[in-house]
PDB file of C-alpha atoms in Angstrom:
ATOM      1  CA  MET H   1    -228.879  76.101  96.116  1.00 62.00           C
ATOM      2  CA  GLU H   2    -230.271  77.419  92.824  1.00 92.00           C
ATOM      3  CA  PHE H   3    -233.905  77.429  94.029  1.00 98.00           C
ATOM      4  CA  LYS H   4    -235.289  78.681  97.346  1.00 98.00           C
ATOM      5  CA  LEU H   5    -238.924  78.581  98.404  1.00 98.00           C
ATOM      6  CA  TYR H   6    -240.237  80.894 101.100  1.00 98.00           C
ATOM      7  CA  ASN H   7    -243.478  79.249 102.197  1.00 98.00           C
ATOM      8  CA  TYR H   8    -245.726  78.111 105.017  1.00 97.00           C
ATOM      9  CA  TYR H   9    -246.586  74.446 105.458  1.00 98.00           C
ATOM     10  CA  ARG H  10    -250.359  75.042 105.717  1.00 96.00           C
ATOM     11  CA  SER H  11    -250.671  77.644 102.962  1.00 96.00           C
ATOM     12  CA  SER H  12    -252.544  76.168 100.010  1.00 97.00           C
ATOM     13  CA  CYS H  13    -250.715  78.516  97.634  1.00 97.00           C
ATOM     14  CA  SER H  14    -247.384  77.240  98.966  1.00 98.00           C
ATOM     15  CA  TYR H  15    -248.628  73.651  98.725  1.00 98.00           C
ATOM     16  CA  ARG H  16    -249.350  74.123  94.993  1.00 98.00           C
ATOM     17  CA  VAL H  17    -245.813  75.275  94.303  1.00 98.00           C
ATOM     18  CA  ARG H  18    -244.261  72.456  96.341  1.00 98.00           C
ATOM     19  CA  ILE H  19    -246.134  69.947  94.199  1.00 98.00           C
ATOM     20  CA  ALA H  20    -244.868  71.620  91.035  1.00 98.00           C
ATOM     21  CA  LEU H  21    -241.280  71.561  92.293  1.00 98.00           C
ATOM     22  CA  GLU H  22    -241.618  67.870  93.145  1.00 98.00           C
ATOM     23  CA  LEU H  23    -243.148  67.030  89.765  1.00 98.00           C
ATOM     24  CA  LYS H  24    -240.387  68.950  87.976  1.00 98.00           C
ATOM     25  CA  LYS H  25    -237.751  67.136  90.093  1.00 98.00           C
ATOM     26  CA  ILE H  26    -236.286  70.439  91.268  1.00 98.00           C
ATOM     27  CA  ASP H  27    -234.263  70.474  94.481  1.00 97.00           C
ATOM     28  CA  TYR H  28    -234.850  73.579  96.562  1.00 98.00           C
ATOM     29  CA  SER H  29    -234.125  75.123  99.926  1.00 97.00           C
ATOM     30  CA  TYR H  30    -237.209  75.216 102.125  1.00 98.00           C
ATOM     31  CA  ILE H  31    -237.491  78.502 104.034  1.00 97.00           C
ATOM     32  CA  PRO H  32    -240.459  78.632 106.437  1.00 97.00           C
ATOM     33  CA  ILE H  33    -242.458  81.835 106.824  1.00 96.00           C
ATOM     34  CA  HIS H  34    -244.832  81.476 109.759  1.00 93.00           C
ATOM     35  CA  LEU H  35    -247.978  83.473 109.000  1.00 92.00           C
ATOM     36  CA  ILE H  36    -249.151  83.784 112.625  1.00 87.00           C
ATOM     37  CA  GLU H  37    -246.150  83.604 114.955  1.00 89.00           C
ATOM     38  CA  ASN H  38    -244.895  86.986 116.268  1.00 85.00           C
ATOM     39  CA  GLY H  39    -247.424  88.883 114.180  1.00 86.00           C
ATOM     40  CA  GLY H  40    -246.562  86.960 111.023  1.00 88.00           C
ATOM     41  CA  HIS H  41    -243.062  86.589 109.593  1.00 91.00           C
ATOM     42  CA  GLN H  42    -244.411  87.771 106.233  1.00 93.00           C
ATOM     43  CA  ASN H  43    -244.789  91.244 107.717  1.00 90.00           C
ATOM     44  CA  THR H  44    -241.099  91.777 108.463  1.00 93.00           C
ATOM     45  CA  LEU H  45    -239.164  94.422 106.554  1.00 93.00           C
ATOM     46  CA  GLU H  46    -236.696  91.766 105.472  1.00 92.00           C
ATOM     47  CA  TYR H  47    -239.397  89.659 103.808  1.00 95.00           C
ATOM     48  CA  GLN H  48    -241.081  92.700 102.269  1.00 94.00           C
ATOM     49  CA  LYS H  49    -237.884  93.285 100.292  1.00 94.00           C
ATOM     50  CA  ILE H  50    -238.483  90.075  98.333  1.00 96.00           C
ATOM     51  CA  ASN H  51    -242.300  90.076  98.338  1.00 95.00           C
ATOM     52  CA  THR H  52    -243.975  93.499  98.329  1.00 94.00           C
ATOM     53  CA  LYS H  53    -247.407  91.896  98.914  1.00 94.00           C
ATOM     54  CA  GLN H  54    -246.044  90.207 102.053  1.00 94.00           C
ATOM     55  CA  GLU H  55    -247.560  86.865 101.159  1.00 94.00           C
ATOM     56  CA  VAL H  56    -246.356  83.329 100.532  1.00 97.00           C
ATOM     57  CA  PRO H  57    -245.039  81.681  98.509  1.00 98.00           C
ATOM     58  CA  THR H  58    -242.006  83.371  97.021  1.00 98.00           C
ATOM     59  CA  LEU H  59    -239.679  81.396  94.784  1.00 98.00           C
ATOM     60  CA  ILE H  60    -236.085  82.531  94.416  1.00 98.00           C
ATOM     61  CA  HIS H  61    -234.339  81.276  91.281  1.00 97.00           C
ATOM     62  CA  ASN H  62    -230.790  82.427  90.661  1.00 94.00           C
ATOM     63  CA  GLU H  63    -231.326  85.213  93.221  1.00 94.00           C
ATOM     64  CA  THR H  64    -234.428  86.497  91.383  1.00 96.00           C
ATOM     65  CA  PRO H  65    -237.725  86.450  93.354  1.00 97.00           C
ATOM     66  CA  ILE H  66    -241.038  85.392  91.807  1.00 98.00           C
ATOM     67  CA  SER H  67    -244.304  85.528  93.735  1.00 97.00           C
ATOM     68  CA  GLN H  68    -247.927  84.475  93.131  1.00 97.00           C
ATOM     69  CA  SER H  69    -248.397  80.725  92.817  1.00 98.00           C
ATOM     70  CA  MET H  70    -249.886  80.771  89.302  1.00 98.00           C
ATOM     71  CA  ALA H  71    -246.950  82.793  87.976  1.00 98.00           C
ATOM     72  CA  ILE H  72    -244.468  80.505  89.730  1.00 98.00           C
ATOM     73  CA  ILE H  73    -246.078  77.332  88.398  1.00 98.00           C
ATOM     74  CA  GLU H  74    -246.178  78.664  84.838  1.00 98.00           C
ATOM     75  CA  TYR H  75    -242.553  79.782  85.168  1.00 98.00           C
ATOM     76  CA  LEU H  76    -241.475  76.321  86.330  1.00 98.00           C
ATOM     77  CA  ASP H  77    -243.398  74.784  83.443  1.00 98.00           C
ATOM     78  CA  GLU H  78    -241.609  77.068  80.992  1.00 98.00           C
ATOM     79  CA  ILE H  79    -238.086  76.429  82.278  1.00 97.00           C
ATOM     80  CA  LYS H  80    -238.662  72.663  82.658  1.00 97.00           C
ATOM     81  CA  PRO H  81    -241.085  71.954  79.771  1.00 97.00           C
ATOM     82  CA  ASP H  82    -240.039  68.333  79.232  1.00 97.00           C
ATOM     83  CA  ILE H  83    -240.594  67.151  82.803  1.00 98.00           C
ATOM     84  CA  SER H  84    -244.230  66.621  83.828  1.00 98.00           C
ATOM     85  CA  PRO H  85    -245.788  69.370  81.643  1.00 98.00           C
ATOM     86  CA  LEU H  86    -248.516  71.118  83.619  1.00 98.00           C
ATOM     87  CA  LEU H  87    -250.219  73.053  80.813  1.00 98.00           C
ATOM     88  CA  PRO H  88    -251.329  71.308  77.596  1.00 97.00           C
ATOM     89  CA  LYS H  89    -249.958  72.472  74.256  1.00 96.00           C
ATOM     90  CA  ASN H  90    -253.413  72.577  72.660  1.00 97.00           C
ATOM     91  CA  PRO H  91    -254.686  76.170  73.101  1.00 98.00           C
ATOM     92  CA  ILE H  92    -258.240  75.310  74.152  1.00 98.00           C
ATOM     93  CA  GLN H  93    -257.082  72.580  76.544  1.00 98.00           C
ATOM     94  CA  ARG H  94    -254.515  75.010  77.943  1.00 98.00           C
ATOM     95  CA  ALA H  95    -257.267  77.591  78.461  1.00 98.00           C
ATOM     96  CA  TYR H  96    -259.444  74.985  80.201  1.00 98.00           C
ATOM     97  CA  VAL H  97    -256.676  74.112  82.652  1.00 98.00           C
ATOM     98  CA  ARG H  98    -256.064  77.792  83.385  1.00 98.00           C
ATOM     99  CA  GLN H  99    -259.816  78.321  83.833  1.00 98.00           C
ATOM    100  CA  ALA H 100    -259.987  75.498  86.373  1.00 98.00           C
ATOM    101  CA  CYS H 101    -256.972  76.915  88.219  1.00 98.00           C
ATOM    102  CA  GLU H 102    -258.554  80.356  88.370  1.00 98.00           C
ATOM    103  CA  ILE H 103    -261.841  79.042  89.767  1.00 98.00           C
ATOM    104  CA  ILE H 104    -259.789  78.207  92.840  1.00 98.00           C
ATOM    105  CA  ASN H 105    -257.044  80.811  92.590  1.00 97.00           C
ATOM    106  CA  SER H 106    -259.376  83.800  92.139  1.00 95.00           C
ATOM    107  CA  GLY H 107    -262.783  82.500  93.156  1.00 95.00           C
ATOM    108  CA  ILE H 108    -262.224  80.388  96.283  1.00 96.00           C
ATOM    109  CA  GLN H 109    -258.856  80.644  98.007  1.00 93.00           C
ATOM    110  CA  PRO H 110    -258.707  84.442  98.481  1.00 89.00           C
ATOM    111  CA  LEU H 111    -262.072  84.387 100.261  1.00 87.00           C
ATOM    112  CA  GLN H 112    -260.726  82.037 102.947  1.00 89.00           C
ATOM    113  CA  ASN H 113    -257.363  83.791 103.178  1.00 85.00           C
ATOM    114  CA  LEU H 114    -256.057  84.525 106.681  1.00 83.00           C
ATOM    115  CA  ARG H 115    -255.887  88.272 105.985  1.00 83.00           C
ATOM    116  CA  ILE H 116    -259.537  88.339 104.864  1.00 90.00           C
ATOM    117  CA  LEU H 117    -260.736  86.294 107.831  1.00 90.00           C
ATOM    118  CA  ASN H 118    -258.807  88.501 110.266  1.00 87.00           C
ATOM    119  CA  LYS H 119    -260.347  91.577 108.639  1.00 90.00           C
ATOM    120  CA  LEU H 120    -263.851  90.167 109.079  1.00 91.00           C
ATOM    121  CA  VAL H 121    -263.210  89.390 112.745  1.00 91.00           C
ATOM    122  CA  ASN H 122    -261.266  92.512 113.715  1.00 91.00           C
ATOM    123  CA  ASP H 123    -263.122  95.181 111.726  1.00 94.00           C
ATOM    124  CA  TYR H 124    -266.625  93.725 111.470  1.00 94.00           C
ATOM    125  CA  GLN H 125    -266.710  91.595 114.627  1.00 96.00           C
ATOM    126  CA  ILE H 126    -268.179  88.532 112.980  1.00 94.00           C
ATOM    127  CA  SER H 127    -268.540  85.547 115.280  1.00 94.00           C
ATOM    128  CA  ASP H 128    -266.895  82.154 114.817  1.00 91.00           C
ATOM    129  CA  PRO H 129    -270.189  80.614 113.564  1.00 91.00           C
ATOM    130  CA  GLN H 130    -270.557  83.481 111.065  1.00 94.00           C
ATOM    131  CA  LYS H 131    -266.964  83.016 109.914  1.00 90.00           C
ATOM    132  CA  LYS H 132    -267.562  79.298 109.438  1.00 90.00           C
ATOM    133  CA  ALA H 133    -270.746  80.018 107.464  1.00 92.00           C
ATOM    134  CA  TRP H 134    -268.826  82.535 105.279  1.00 91.00           C
ATOM    135  CA  ILE H 135    -266.165  79.949 104.455  1.00 91.00           C
ATOM    136  CA  ASN H 136    -268.618  77.111 103.884  1.00 93.00           C
ATOM    137  CA  ASP H 137    -270.916  79.087 101.581  1.00 96.00           C
ATOM    138  CA  LEU H 138    -268.168  80.553  99.407  1.00 95.00           C
ATOM    139  CA  VAL H 139    -265.972  77.460  99.204  1.00 97.00           C
ATOM    140  CA  THR H 140    -268.952  75.231  98.434  1.00 98.00           C
ATOM    141  CA  ASN H 141    -270.097  77.573  95.675  1.00 97.00           C
ATOM    142  CA  GLY H 142    -266.649  77.473  94.092  1.00 97.00           C
ATOM    143  CA  LEU H 143    -266.314  73.703  94.318  1.00 98.00           C
ATOM    144  CA  VAL H 144    -269.739  73.240  92.724  1.00 98.00           C
ATOM    145  CA  SER H 145    -268.512  75.318  89.789  1.00 98.00           C
ATOM    146  CA  PHE H 146    -265.242  73.405  89.576  1.00 98.00           C
ATOM    147  CA  GLU H 147    -266.899  69.980  89.595  1.00 98.00           C
ATOM    148  CA  LYS H 148    -269.451  71.006  86.958  1.00 98.00           C
ATOM    149  CA  PHE H 149    -266.695  72.417  84.754  1.00 98.00           C
ATOM    150  CA  ILE H 150    -264.574  69.261  84.713  1.00 98.00           C
ATOM    151  CA  SER H 151    -267.496  66.805  84.747  1.00 96.00           C
ATOM    152  CA  ASN H 152    -267.044  65.771  81.100  1.00 97.00           C
ATOM    153  CA  LYS H 153    -263.267  66.329  81.015  1.00 97.00           C
ATOM    154  CA  SER H 154    -261.862  64.403  83.972  1.00 98.00           C
ATOM    155  CA  GLY H 155    -260.357  60.952  84.246  1.00 98.00           C
ATOM    156  CA  LEU H 156    -258.000  59.889  86.996  1.00 98.00           C
ATOM    157  CA  TYR H 157    -257.221  63.581  87.331  1.00 98.00           C
ATOM    158  CA  CYS H 158    -258.968  66.855  86.538  1.00 98.00           C
ATOM    159  CA  PHE H 159    -258.241  66.603  82.814  1.00 98.00           C
ATOM    160  CA  GLY H 160    -257.984  62.997  81.698  1.00 98.00           C
ATOM    161  CA  ASP H 161    -255.338  60.672  83.060  1.00 98.00           C
ATOM    162  CA  THR H 162    -252.431  63.119  83.101  1.00 98.00           C
ATOM    163  CA  ILE H 163    -251.589  65.487  85.947  1.00 98.00           C
ATOM    164  CA  SER H 164    -252.088  69.151  85.048  1.00 98.00           C
ATOM    165  CA  ALA H 165    -251.812  72.443  86.914  1.00 98.00           C
ATOM    166  CA  ALA H 166    -255.514  72.072  87.792  1.00 98.00           C
ATOM    167  CA  ASP H 167    -254.702  69.151  90.089  1.00 98.00           C
ATOM    168  CA  LEU H 168    -252.054  71.268  91.815  1.00 98.00           C
ATOM    169  CA  PHE H 169    -254.792  73.754  92.709  1.00 98.00           C
ATOM    170  CA  LEU H 170    -257.506  71.252  93.565  1.00 98.00           C
ATOM    171  CA  VAL H 171    -255.634  69.074  96.064  1.00 98.00           C
ATOM    172  CA  PRO H 172    -254.501  71.949  98.337  1.00 98.00           C
ATOM    173  CA  GLN H 173    -258.024  73.410  98.173  1.00 98.00           C
ATOM    174  CA  ILE H 174    -259.480  70.090  99.338  1.00 98.00           C
ATOM    175  CA  PHE H 175    -256.972  70.065 102.206  1.00 98.00           C
ATOM    176  CA  SER H 176    -257.983  73.605 103.222  1.00 97.00           C
ATOM    177  CA  SER H 177    -261.666  72.794 102.876  1.00 97.00           C
ATOM    178  CA  GLN H 178    -261.282  69.793 105.179  1.00 97.00           C
ATOM    179  CA  ARG H 179    -259.403  71.941 107.702  1.00 95.00           C
ATOM    180  CA  PHE H 180    -262.242  74.493 107.693  1.00 95.00           C
ATOM    181  CA  GLY H 181    -264.898  71.802 108.076  1.00 96.00           C
ATOM    182  CA  VAL H 182    -266.513  72.253 104.659  1.00 97.00           C
ATOM    183  CA  ASP H 183    -268.931  69.443 103.768  1.00 97.00           C
ATOM    184  CA  LEU H 184    -267.219  67.662 100.877  1.00 98.00           C
ATOM    185  CA  GLU H 185    -269.584  64.706 100.708  1.00 97.00           C
ATOM    186  CA  PRO H 186    -271.428  66.055  97.617  1.00 97.00           C
ATOM    187  CA  PHE H 187    -268.212  66.315  95.589  1.00 98.00           C
ATOM    188  CA  LYS H 188    -267.693  62.687  94.605  1.00 97.00           C
ATOM    189  CA  ALA H 189    -265.622  63.397  91.500  1.00 98.00           C
ATOM    190  CA  LEU H 190    -263.344  65.928  93.189  1.00 98.00           C
ATOM    191  CA  MET H 191    -262.734  63.676  96.176  1.00 98.00           C
ATOM    192  CA  GLN H 192    -261.848  60.767  93.897  1.00 98.00           C
ATOM    193  CA  ILE H 193    -259.362  62.926  91.989  1.00 98.00           C
ATOM    194  CA  ASN H 194    -257.918  64.092  95.303  1.00 98.00           C
ATOM    195  CA  GLU H 195    -257.533  60.476  96.415  1.00 98.00           C
ATOM    196  CA  ASN H 196    -255.849  59.526  93.134  1.00 98.00           C
ATOM    197  CA  CYS H 197    -253.377  62.398  93.437  1.00 98.00           C
ATOM    198  CA  LEU H 198    -252.512  61.616  97.043  1.00 98.00           C
ATOM    199  CA  LYS H 199    -251.423  58.133  96.021  1.00 98.00           C
ATOM    200  CA  LEU H 200    -248.497  59.747  94.184  1.00 98.00           C
ATOM    201  CA  THR H 201    -245.189  60.288  95.987  1.00 98.00           C
ATOM    202  CA  THR H 202    -244.891  63.807  94.585  1.00 98.00           C
ATOM    203  CA  PHE H 203    -248.132  64.847  96.273  1.00 98.00           C
ATOM    204  CA  GLN H 204    -247.267  63.015  99.489  1.00 98.00           C
ATOM    205  CA  ASN H 205    -243.884  64.733  99.743  1.00 98.00           C
ATOM    206  CA  SER H 206    -245.561  68.124  99.213  1.00 98.00           C
ATOM    207  CA  HIS H 207    -248.331  67.596 101.759  1.00 98.00           C
ATOM    208  CA  PRO H 208    -248.458  69.995 104.738  1.00 98.00           C
ATOM    209  CA  ASN H 209    -248.078  67.051 107.107  1.00 96.00           C
ATOM    210  CA  ALA H 210    -244.651  66.285 105.608  1.00 97.00           C
ATOM    211  CA  GLN H 211    -243.156  69.785 105.873  1.00 98.00           C
ATOM    212  CA  PRO H 212    -240.393  70.685 108.364  1.00 96.00           C
ATOM    213  CA  ASP H 213    -242.302  73.663 109.821  1.00 96.00           C
ATOM    214  CA  ASN H 214    -245.361  71.561 110.682  1.00 95.00           C
ATOM    215  CA  PRO H 215    -245.419  71.811 114.488  1.00 91.00           C
ATOM    216  CA  GLU H 216    -246.821  68.294 114.810  1.00 87.00           C
ATOM    217  CA  LEU H 217    -243.520  66.930 113.481  1.00 79.00           C
ATOM    218  CA  LYS H 218    -241.720  68.595 116.388  1.00 64.00           C
ATOM    219  CA  ALA H 219    -244.073  67.242 119.034  1.00 52.00           C
TER     220      ALA H 219
END
């Protein structure tokens, strides 16, 4: 198959790319990389050959690997520009969408990353309550910023009534936030956008609960 995606069902970065592939109507081979099992499949020498950072996701297109979800999503938008465009043509609107993506991509998700959390536990011996407080404080701070930023720009979705890359970052972040027990009650606008997105088949098909490596599907 022309496209292959190395990813993990619960990874929010992988989730973003799955949504993009669905929106772009791109068929792809799903290759699971379990981030915990046997010390993490991402740490194998074989995987390091295609992703030097040893992270997910990695997209393979015509035997060429691309990593980092933002780069992958922009690449897909550039090679399939006429199918569900994810970045507006207007320069300022395009910058706004990228800004929203980066609030999550740079300002929230890395701080709840498995590698960071393991580092806090293993090297600094933080307790489970301290880890939960770390996640809650930092995720909440980021979501407050996100909601304020789109407050006068949103419609059904983050930017009006058309799906953009920002929605591809928001929905997986909401999923992760729910999994970590973050209080999302204050974020009325974000939760409504999340609900609107999850009504779409493309988002449903991309959801962690629908992926073949979700252990609950094998139960």
